[in-house]
XYZ file of C-alpha atoms in Angstrom:
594
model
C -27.499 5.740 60.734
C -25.690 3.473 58.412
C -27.942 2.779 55.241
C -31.116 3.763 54.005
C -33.208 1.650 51.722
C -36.222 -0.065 51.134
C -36.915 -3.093 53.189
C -35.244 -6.113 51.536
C -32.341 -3.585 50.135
C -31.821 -2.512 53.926
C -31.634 -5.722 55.393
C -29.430 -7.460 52.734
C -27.249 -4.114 53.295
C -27.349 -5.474 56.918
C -25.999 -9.027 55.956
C -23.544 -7.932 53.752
C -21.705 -5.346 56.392
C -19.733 -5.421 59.631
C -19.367 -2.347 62.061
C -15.814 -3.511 64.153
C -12.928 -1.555 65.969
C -10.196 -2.653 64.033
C -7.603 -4.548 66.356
C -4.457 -2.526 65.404
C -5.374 0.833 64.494
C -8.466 1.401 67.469
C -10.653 2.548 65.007
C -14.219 1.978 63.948
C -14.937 0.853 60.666
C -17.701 -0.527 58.321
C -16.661 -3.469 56.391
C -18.254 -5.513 53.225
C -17.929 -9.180 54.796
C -15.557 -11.632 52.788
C -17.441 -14.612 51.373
C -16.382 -18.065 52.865
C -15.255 -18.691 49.292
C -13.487 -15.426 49.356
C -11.520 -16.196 52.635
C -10.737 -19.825 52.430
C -9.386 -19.282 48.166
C -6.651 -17.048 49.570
C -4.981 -20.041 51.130
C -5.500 -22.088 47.782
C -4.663 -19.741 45.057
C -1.330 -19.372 43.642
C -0.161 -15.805 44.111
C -0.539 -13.444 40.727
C 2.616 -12.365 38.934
C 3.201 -8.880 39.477
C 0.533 -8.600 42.544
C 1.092 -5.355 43.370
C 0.756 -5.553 47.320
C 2.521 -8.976 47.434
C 6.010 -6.790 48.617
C 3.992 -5.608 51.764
C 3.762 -8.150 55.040
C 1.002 -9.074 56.831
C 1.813 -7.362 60.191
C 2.139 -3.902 58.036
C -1.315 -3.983 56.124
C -2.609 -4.542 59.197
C -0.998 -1.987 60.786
C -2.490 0.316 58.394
C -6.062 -0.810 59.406
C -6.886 -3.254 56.723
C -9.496 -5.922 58.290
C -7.491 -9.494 58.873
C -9.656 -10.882 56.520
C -8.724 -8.878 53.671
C -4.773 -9.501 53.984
C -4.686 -12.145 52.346
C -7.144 -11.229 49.505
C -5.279 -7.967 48.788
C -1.602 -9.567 48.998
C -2.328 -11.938 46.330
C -4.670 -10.238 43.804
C -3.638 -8.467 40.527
C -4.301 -4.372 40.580
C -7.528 -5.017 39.330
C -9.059 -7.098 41.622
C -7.421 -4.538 44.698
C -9.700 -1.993 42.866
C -12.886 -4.562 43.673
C -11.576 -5.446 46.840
C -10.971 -1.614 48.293
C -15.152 -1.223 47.872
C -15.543 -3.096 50.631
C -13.151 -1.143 52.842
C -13.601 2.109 55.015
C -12.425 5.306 52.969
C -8.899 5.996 55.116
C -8.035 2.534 54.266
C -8.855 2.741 50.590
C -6.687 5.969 50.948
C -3.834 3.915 52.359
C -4.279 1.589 49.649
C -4.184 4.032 46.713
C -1.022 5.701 47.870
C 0.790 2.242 48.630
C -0.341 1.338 44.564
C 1.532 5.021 43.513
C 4.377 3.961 44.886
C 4.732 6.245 47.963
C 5.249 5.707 51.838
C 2.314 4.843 53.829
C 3.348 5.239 57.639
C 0.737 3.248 60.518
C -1.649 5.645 61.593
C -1.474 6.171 65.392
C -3.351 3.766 67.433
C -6.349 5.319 69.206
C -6.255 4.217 72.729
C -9.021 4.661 74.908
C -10.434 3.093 77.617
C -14.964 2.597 77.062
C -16.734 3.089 74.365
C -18.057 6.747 74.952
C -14.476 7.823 74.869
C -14.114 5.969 71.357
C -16.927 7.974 69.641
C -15.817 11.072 71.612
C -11.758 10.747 69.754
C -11.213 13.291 67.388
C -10.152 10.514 64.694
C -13.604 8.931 65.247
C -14.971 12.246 65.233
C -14.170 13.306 61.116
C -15.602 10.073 60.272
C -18.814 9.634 62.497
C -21.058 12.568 62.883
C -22.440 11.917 66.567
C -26.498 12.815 66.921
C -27.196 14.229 70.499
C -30.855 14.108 70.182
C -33.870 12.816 67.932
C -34.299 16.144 66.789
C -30.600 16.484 65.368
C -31.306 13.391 63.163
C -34.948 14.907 61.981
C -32.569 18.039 60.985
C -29.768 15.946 59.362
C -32.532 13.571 57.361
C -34.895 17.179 56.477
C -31.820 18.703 55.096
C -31.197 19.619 51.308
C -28.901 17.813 49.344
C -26.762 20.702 48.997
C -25.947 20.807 52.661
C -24.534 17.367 52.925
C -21.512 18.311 50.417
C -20.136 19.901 53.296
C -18.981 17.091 54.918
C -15.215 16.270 54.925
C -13.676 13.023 55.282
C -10.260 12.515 56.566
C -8.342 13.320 53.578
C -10.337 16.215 52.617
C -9.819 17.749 56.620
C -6.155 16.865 56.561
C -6.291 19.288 53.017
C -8.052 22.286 54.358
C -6.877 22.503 57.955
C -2.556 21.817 56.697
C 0.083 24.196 57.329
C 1.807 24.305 53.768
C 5.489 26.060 53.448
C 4.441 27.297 50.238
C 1.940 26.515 46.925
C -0.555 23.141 47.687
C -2.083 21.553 45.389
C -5.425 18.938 45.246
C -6.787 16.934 42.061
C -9.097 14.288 41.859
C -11.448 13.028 39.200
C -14.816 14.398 38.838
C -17.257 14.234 42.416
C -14.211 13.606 44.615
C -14.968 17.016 46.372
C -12.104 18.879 44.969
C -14.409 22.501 44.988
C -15.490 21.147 48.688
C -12.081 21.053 49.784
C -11.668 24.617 48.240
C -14.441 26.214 50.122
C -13.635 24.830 53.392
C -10.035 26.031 52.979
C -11.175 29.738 52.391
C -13.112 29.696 55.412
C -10.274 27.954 57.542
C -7.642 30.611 56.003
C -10.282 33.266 56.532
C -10.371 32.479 60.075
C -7.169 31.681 60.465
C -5.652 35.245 59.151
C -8.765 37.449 60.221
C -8.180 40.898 58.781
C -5.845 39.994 55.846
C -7.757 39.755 52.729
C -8.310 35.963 51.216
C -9.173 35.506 47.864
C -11.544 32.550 46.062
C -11.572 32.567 42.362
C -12.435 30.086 39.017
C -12.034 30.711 35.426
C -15.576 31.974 34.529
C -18.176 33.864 36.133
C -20.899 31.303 36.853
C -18.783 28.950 38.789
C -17.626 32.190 40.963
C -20.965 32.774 41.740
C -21.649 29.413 42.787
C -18.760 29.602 45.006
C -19.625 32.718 46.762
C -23.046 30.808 47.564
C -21.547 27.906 48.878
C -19.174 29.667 51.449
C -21.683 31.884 52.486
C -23.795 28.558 52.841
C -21.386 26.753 54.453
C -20.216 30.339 57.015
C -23.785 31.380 57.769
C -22.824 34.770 56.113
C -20.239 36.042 54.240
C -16.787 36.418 55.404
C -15.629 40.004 55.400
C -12.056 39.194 54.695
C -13.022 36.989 51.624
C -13.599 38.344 48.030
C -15.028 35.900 45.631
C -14.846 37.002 42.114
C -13.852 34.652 38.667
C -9.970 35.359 38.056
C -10.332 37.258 34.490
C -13.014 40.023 35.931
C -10.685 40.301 38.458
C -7.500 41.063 36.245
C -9.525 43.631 34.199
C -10.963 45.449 37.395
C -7.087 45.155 38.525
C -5.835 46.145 34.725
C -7.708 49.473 34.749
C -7.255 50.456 38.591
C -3.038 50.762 37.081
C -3.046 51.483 34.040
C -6.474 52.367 32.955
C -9.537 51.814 30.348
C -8.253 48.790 28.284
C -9.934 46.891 25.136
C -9.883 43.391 25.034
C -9.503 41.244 21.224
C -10.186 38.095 21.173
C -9.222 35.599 18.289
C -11.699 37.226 15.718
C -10.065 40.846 16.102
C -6.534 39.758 16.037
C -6.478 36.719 13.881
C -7.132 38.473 10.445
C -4.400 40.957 10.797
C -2.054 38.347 11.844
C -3.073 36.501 8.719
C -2.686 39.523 6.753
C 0.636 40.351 8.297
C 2.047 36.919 7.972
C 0.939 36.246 4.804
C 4.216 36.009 2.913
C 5.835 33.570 5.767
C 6.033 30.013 4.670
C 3.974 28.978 7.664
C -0.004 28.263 7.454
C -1.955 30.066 9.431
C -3.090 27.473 11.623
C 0.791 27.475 12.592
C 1.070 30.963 12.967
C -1.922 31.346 15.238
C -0.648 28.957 17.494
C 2.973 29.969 17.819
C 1.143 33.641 18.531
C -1.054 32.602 20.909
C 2.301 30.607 22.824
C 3.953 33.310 22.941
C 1.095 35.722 24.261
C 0.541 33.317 26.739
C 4.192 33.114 28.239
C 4.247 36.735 27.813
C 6.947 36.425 25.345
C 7.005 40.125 24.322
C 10.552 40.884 23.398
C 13.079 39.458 21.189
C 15.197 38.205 23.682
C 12.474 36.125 25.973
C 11.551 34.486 22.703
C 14.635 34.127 21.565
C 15.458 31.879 24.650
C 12.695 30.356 25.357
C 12.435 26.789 24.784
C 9.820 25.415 22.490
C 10.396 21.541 22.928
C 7.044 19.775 22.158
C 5.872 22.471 19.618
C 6.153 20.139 16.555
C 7.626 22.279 14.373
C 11.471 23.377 14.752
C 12.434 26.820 13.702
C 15.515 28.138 12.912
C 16.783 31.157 14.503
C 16.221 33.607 11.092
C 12.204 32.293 10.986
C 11.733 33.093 14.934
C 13.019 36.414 13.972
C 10.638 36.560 11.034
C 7.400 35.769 13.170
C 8.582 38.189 15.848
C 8.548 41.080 13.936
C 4.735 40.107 13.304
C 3.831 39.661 16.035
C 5.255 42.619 17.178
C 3.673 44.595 14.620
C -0.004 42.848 15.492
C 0.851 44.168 19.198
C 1.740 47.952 17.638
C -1.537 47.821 16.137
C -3.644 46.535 19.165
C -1.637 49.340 21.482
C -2.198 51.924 19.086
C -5.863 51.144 19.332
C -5.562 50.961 23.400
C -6.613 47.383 23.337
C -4.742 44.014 24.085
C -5.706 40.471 24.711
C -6.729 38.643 28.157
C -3.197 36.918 28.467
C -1.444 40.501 28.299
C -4.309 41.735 31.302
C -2.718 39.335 33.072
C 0.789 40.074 32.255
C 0.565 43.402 32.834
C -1.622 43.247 35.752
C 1.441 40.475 37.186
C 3.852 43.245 36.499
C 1.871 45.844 38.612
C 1.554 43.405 41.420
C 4.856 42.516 41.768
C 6.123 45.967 41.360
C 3.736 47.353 44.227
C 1.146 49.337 42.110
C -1.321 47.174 43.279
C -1.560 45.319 46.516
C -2.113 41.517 46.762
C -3.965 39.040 48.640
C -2.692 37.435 52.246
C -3.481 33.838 50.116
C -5.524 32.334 47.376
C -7.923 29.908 46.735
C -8.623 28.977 43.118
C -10.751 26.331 41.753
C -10.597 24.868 38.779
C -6.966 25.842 37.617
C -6.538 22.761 34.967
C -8.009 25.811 32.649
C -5.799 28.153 33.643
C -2.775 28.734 31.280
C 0.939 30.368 31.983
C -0.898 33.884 31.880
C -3.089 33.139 34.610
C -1.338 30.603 36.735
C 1.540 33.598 36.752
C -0.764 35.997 37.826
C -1.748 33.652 40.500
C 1.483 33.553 41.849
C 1.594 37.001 41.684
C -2.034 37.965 43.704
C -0.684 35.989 46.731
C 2.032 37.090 48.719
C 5.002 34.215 49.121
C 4.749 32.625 52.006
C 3.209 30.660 54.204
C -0.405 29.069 53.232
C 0.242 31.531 50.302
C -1.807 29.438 47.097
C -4.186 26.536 47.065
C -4.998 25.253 43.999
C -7.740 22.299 43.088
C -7.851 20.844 40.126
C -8.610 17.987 37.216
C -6.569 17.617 34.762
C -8.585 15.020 33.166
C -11.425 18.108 32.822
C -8.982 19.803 31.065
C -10.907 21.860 27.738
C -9.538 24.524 26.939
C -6.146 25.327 27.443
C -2.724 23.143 27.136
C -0.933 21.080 30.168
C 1.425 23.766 31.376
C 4.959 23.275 33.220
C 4.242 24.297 36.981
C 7.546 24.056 37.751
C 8.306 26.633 34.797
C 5.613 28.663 36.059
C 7.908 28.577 39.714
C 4.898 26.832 41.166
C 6.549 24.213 43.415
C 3.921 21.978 44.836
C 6.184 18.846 45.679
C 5.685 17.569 48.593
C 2.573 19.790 48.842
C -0.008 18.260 46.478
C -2.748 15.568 46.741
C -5.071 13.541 44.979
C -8.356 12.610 46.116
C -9.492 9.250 45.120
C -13.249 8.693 47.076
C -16.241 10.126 44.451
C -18.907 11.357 46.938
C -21.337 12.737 43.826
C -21.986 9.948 40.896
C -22.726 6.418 41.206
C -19.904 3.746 40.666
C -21.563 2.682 37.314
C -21.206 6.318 36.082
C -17.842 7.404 37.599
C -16.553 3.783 36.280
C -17.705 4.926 32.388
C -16.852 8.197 32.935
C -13.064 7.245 33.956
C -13.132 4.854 31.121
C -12.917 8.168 28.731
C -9.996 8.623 29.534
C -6.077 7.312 29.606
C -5.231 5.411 32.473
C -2.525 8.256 33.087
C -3.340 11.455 32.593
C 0.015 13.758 32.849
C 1.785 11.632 35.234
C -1.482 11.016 37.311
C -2.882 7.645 37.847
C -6.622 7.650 37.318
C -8.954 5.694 39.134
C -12.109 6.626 41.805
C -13.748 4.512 44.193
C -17.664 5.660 43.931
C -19.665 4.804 47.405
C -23.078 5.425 45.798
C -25.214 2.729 43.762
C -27.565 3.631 41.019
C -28.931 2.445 37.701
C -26.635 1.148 34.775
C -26.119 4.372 32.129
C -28.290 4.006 28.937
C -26.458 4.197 25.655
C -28.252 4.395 22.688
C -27.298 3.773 18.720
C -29.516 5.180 15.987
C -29.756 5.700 12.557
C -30.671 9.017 11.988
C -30.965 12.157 14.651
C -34.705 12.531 14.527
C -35.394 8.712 16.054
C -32.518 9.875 18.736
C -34.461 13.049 19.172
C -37.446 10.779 19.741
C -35.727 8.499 22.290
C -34.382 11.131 24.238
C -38.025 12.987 24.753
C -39.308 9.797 25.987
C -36.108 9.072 28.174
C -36.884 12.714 30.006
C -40.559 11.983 30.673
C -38.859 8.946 32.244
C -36.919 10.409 34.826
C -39.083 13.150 35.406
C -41.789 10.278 36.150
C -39.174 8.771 38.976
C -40.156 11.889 40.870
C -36.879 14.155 39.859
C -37.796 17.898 39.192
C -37.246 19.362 35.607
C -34.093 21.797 36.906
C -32.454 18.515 38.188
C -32.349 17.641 34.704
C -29.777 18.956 31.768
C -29.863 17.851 28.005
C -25.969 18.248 26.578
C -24.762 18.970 23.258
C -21.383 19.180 21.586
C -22.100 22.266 19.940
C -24.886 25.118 20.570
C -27.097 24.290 17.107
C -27.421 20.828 18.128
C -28.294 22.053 22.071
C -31.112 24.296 20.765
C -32.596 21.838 18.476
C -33.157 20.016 22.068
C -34.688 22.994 24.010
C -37.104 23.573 20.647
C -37.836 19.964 20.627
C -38.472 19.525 24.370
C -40.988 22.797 24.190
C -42.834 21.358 21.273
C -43.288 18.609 23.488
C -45.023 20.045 26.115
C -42.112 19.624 28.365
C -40.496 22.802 30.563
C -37.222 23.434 28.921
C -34.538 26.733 29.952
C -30.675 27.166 28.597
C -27.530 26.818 31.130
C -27.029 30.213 30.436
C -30.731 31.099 31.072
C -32.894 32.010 34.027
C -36.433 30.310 34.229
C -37.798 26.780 34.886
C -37.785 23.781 33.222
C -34.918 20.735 31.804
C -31.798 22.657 31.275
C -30.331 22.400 27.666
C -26.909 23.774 26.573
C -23.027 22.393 25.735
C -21.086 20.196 27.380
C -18.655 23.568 27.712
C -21.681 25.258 29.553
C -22.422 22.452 32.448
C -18.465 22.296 33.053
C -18.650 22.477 36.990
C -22.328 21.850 37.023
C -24.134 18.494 38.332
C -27.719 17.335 37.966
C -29.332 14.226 39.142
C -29.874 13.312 35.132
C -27.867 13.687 32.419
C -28.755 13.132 29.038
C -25.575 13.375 26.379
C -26.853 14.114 23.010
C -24.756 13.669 19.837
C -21.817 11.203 21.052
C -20.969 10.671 17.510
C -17.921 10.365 16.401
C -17.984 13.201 13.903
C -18.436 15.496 17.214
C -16.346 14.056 20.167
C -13.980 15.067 18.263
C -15.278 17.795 16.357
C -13.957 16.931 12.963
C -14.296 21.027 11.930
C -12.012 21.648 14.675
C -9.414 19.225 13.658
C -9.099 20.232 10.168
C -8.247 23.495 11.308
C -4.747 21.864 13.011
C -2.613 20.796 10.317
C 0.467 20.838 12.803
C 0.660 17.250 14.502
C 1.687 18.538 17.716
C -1.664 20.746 17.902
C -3.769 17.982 16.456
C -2.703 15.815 19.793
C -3.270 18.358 21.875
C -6.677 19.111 20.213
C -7.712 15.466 20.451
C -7.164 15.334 24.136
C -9.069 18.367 24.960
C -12.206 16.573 22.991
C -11.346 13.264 25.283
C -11.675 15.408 28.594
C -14.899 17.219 26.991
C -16.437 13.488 27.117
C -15.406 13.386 30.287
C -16.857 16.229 31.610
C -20.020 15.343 29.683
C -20.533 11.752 31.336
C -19.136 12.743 35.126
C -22.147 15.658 35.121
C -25.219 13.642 36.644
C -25.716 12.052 40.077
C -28.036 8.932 39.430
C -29.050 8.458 35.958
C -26.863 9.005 32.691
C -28.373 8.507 28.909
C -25.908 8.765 25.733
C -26.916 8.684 22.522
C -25.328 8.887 19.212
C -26.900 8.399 15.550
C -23.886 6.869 12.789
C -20.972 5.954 14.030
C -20.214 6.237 17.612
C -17.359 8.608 19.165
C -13.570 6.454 19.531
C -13.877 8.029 23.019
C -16.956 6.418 24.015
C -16.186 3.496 26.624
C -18.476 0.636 25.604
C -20.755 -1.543 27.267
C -17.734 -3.887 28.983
């Protein structure tokens, strides 16, 4: 089964593909077919300055199983038209590709040698690509099957991730749909089965997406595994918290941001500052004179002398008095404390952990990651985007004594959104984001998104009602639908609107039936087949009350990129159909229609 489609779309699918076994590497692949044009101009053209593959010979792309007709074509275009070219090629050669474009070694894959064609779709290489059907039955069962069950699939990348032997921390990323929490799941179960007995831990950074996950392995396993807990990492550090130390209260910014105020009040530093610097140093776990005394602060912004650390210390230090004296403290000390426990055997830790999600995890958390898992072998998996990054900072692994060199990939295939979607989405962003090239090749075709101008909010309001009947007329069911909003007054003007109409409408954070409304912060690892983003105006992506609140430069940056990846997350949440609309002017984030 190769393509499904209505007639004419199947048979021009037909006339635009090849199904070969490619002469160097053995192995099967499905090819777009080069135009004659395409071809013959390779000959003609003049090779681009600065072609990126133009360093590479013949004999080795073709030893890494790019198509003969393709050598050519790749050798002697610019990076952008690679990126075109690499749609037409199977995934483990766009994967080849990508990695010879970053700069790193590519070595041939082993030839598959074999001697009829039943032994060919019988190789294990053949084998993670091609699902082989036994019986008529087995396809009724594939084709019957929910959506849900096909993100189980692994392609080669993904397998080599979850079945590796690492010496120590691993790491995956990829851009939104590229399987990242896939990869996670499988990897419990393999590490689960791989270590029976020895407890294996899956966690995220909230509650929803842990439950999620728990549902998945178990759908994935049949049952749950008995050596597996699932739980979201912050329940787990305050079950952990009072199991050593006892009953704990937790304050959040309102609690302890008016007393630092208060207690800072006569330092020349505003209080945007001096939240900041306390909430650095109650991340890093700074709490004594000497680990803040040492401890770098290159990026911060503002220098300080060594008299005005000493002056925001003894704050600080009196804010943590007062919070102790109450028996409370914040999440990032749960986790300092709870690290300390761990690592001085009040607690016992995990064989190795699985977390999902981390690009939201900051020094408090990844350091009690380290800590849950015992070092060693297979020890921490970690998937991540740090394009999806919203709420905390880019932290310093290396700091952190997270190694992951020679231990970390990045997934580049999107399984989940069209390529006219993931291609907006991606144009959110940087090219870079810290140090990562971006950049995903989407195998699915679907509409081109809708995005809408408008004068006031009401005729947006109007627009988007009638863009919902829409979908829901192409046969999509109301909870395959989500309506997202910057910020939660805008997100329940939606729901009320969407009721008044007659239309089934139920928050994220909601049980019931109906279109799902809420923020863009809510759907974060969520998908839908329809996604309609309400409010891209520029006055909210970024949110200009937020801003104002960050006089230091420094924090402003780092503010501004946070409301980048929130667009991000925003436009990467549907499957097949994607609406924006904005009334004034329109967010600087928002790609346009190029």
């Amino acid at each position: 089964m190769l393509y499904c489609g209505h007639h004419d779309e199947a048979y021009d699918w037909a006339r635009r593909h090849r199904v070969e076994v490619h002469q160097i590497t053995g192995e099967i692949q499905i090819i777009v077919i080069q135009t004659k044009e395409q071809a013959e101009g390779a000959d003609s053209v003049p090779m681009e300055v600065g072609a990126p593959l133009a360093r590479y010979d013949e004999d080795y792309l073709l030893s890494l199983g790019v198509p003969p007709d393709y050598v050519k074509p790749l050798r002697y275009a610019t990076e952008d038209g690679i990126l075109e070219l690499m749609k037409g090629l199977p995934e483990t050669v766009q994967e080849r590709i990508w990695s010879l474009l970053e700069g790193k070694p590519v070595p041939p894959p082993p030839r598959i040698q074999v001697q009829s064609a039943e032994e060919l779709l019988s190789h294990p290489l053949v084998r993670r690509q091609f699902h082989l059907l036994q019986s008529l039955q087995e396809m009724r069962q594939a084709l019957g099957g929910p959506w849900e069950a096909w993100r189980f699939f692994l392609h080669p990348l993904q397998r080599e991730m979850v079945e590796a032997r690492f010496g120590g921390p691993a790491r995956v990323t990829g851009g939104a749909g590229t399987g990242k929490t896939v990869v996670a799941i499988h990897r419990t179960r393999t590490l689960a089965r791989r270590y029976p007995g020895a407890p294996i831990l899956l966690t995220t950074f909230n509650k929803g997406l842990a439950q999620k996950l728990k549902g998945a392995l178990r759908d994935l396993h049949g049952e749950e595994l008995p050596n597996v807990h699932v739980e979201h990492l912050h329940s787990l550090a305050l079950r952990l918290y009072e199991e050593a130390y006892g009953p704990i209260e937790i304050w959040t910014e309102e609690r302890y941001r008016p007393l630092l105020e208060e207690l800072g009040g006569g330092l020349p530093f505003s209080p945007g500052f001096l939240l900041s610097e306390w909430e650095m140093v109650d991340a890093w776990g700074l709490y004594t004179w000497e680990a803040y005394r040492g401890f770098s602060r290159e990026g911060r912004g503002t220098p300080l002398s060594a008299r005005e650390r000493l002056a925001l210390f003894e704050v600080f230090q009196r804010v943590w008095e007062a919070m102790a004296a109450q028996g409370a403290t914040t999440f990032n000390g749960v986790c300092h404390r709870v690290r300390a426990a761990l690592e001085g055997g009040r607690l016992p830790r995990f064989r190795a952990v699985v977390a999902d999600e981390t690009q939201d995890f900051g020094p408090a958390e990844l350091m009690l990651l380290r800590a849950l898992a015992e070092e060693g072998e297979d020890d921490l998996f970690l998937a991540l985007d740090p394009g999806q990054r919203i709420y905390k900072g880019p932290t310093s692994w290396r700091a952190l004594g997270l190694e992951v060199q020679g231990r970390s990939r990045r997934l580049r295939v999107n399984y989940r959104t069209t390529r006219e979607i993931g291609e907006l989405a991606e144009r959110a962003l940087p090219p870079e984001v810290e140090g990562e090239v971006r950049g995903s090749l989407a195998l699915l075709r679907g509409p081109k998104p809708e995005r809408r101008g408008f004068n006031r909010e009401g005729e947006a309001l109007e627009e988007l009602v009638r863009w919902v009947r829409w979908v829901l007329g192409q046969g999509l069911d109301p909870s395959q639908v989500a309506v997202l909003a910057r910020v939660h007054n805008l997100a329940e003007r939606v729901g009320e609107r969407l009721r008044q109409e007659g239309l089934p409408a139920q928050r994220l954070d909601g049980e019931g039936e109906g279109v799902w409304y809420g923020t863009v912060h809510g759907a974060k690892g969520l998908e839908f087949r329809a996604v309609a983003l309400f409010g891209a105006n520029a006055s909210l992506f970024p949110l200009r009350t937020l801003l104002q609140k960050a006089p230091d430069p420094q924090e402003k940056a780092l503010l501004e990129e946070r409301e980048r990846s929130l667009l991000y997350v925003a436009l990467s949440r549907p499957r097949e159909y994607l609406w924006v609309g904005y009334w004034g002017a329109p967010s600087p984030y928002l790609p346009g229609e190029g």
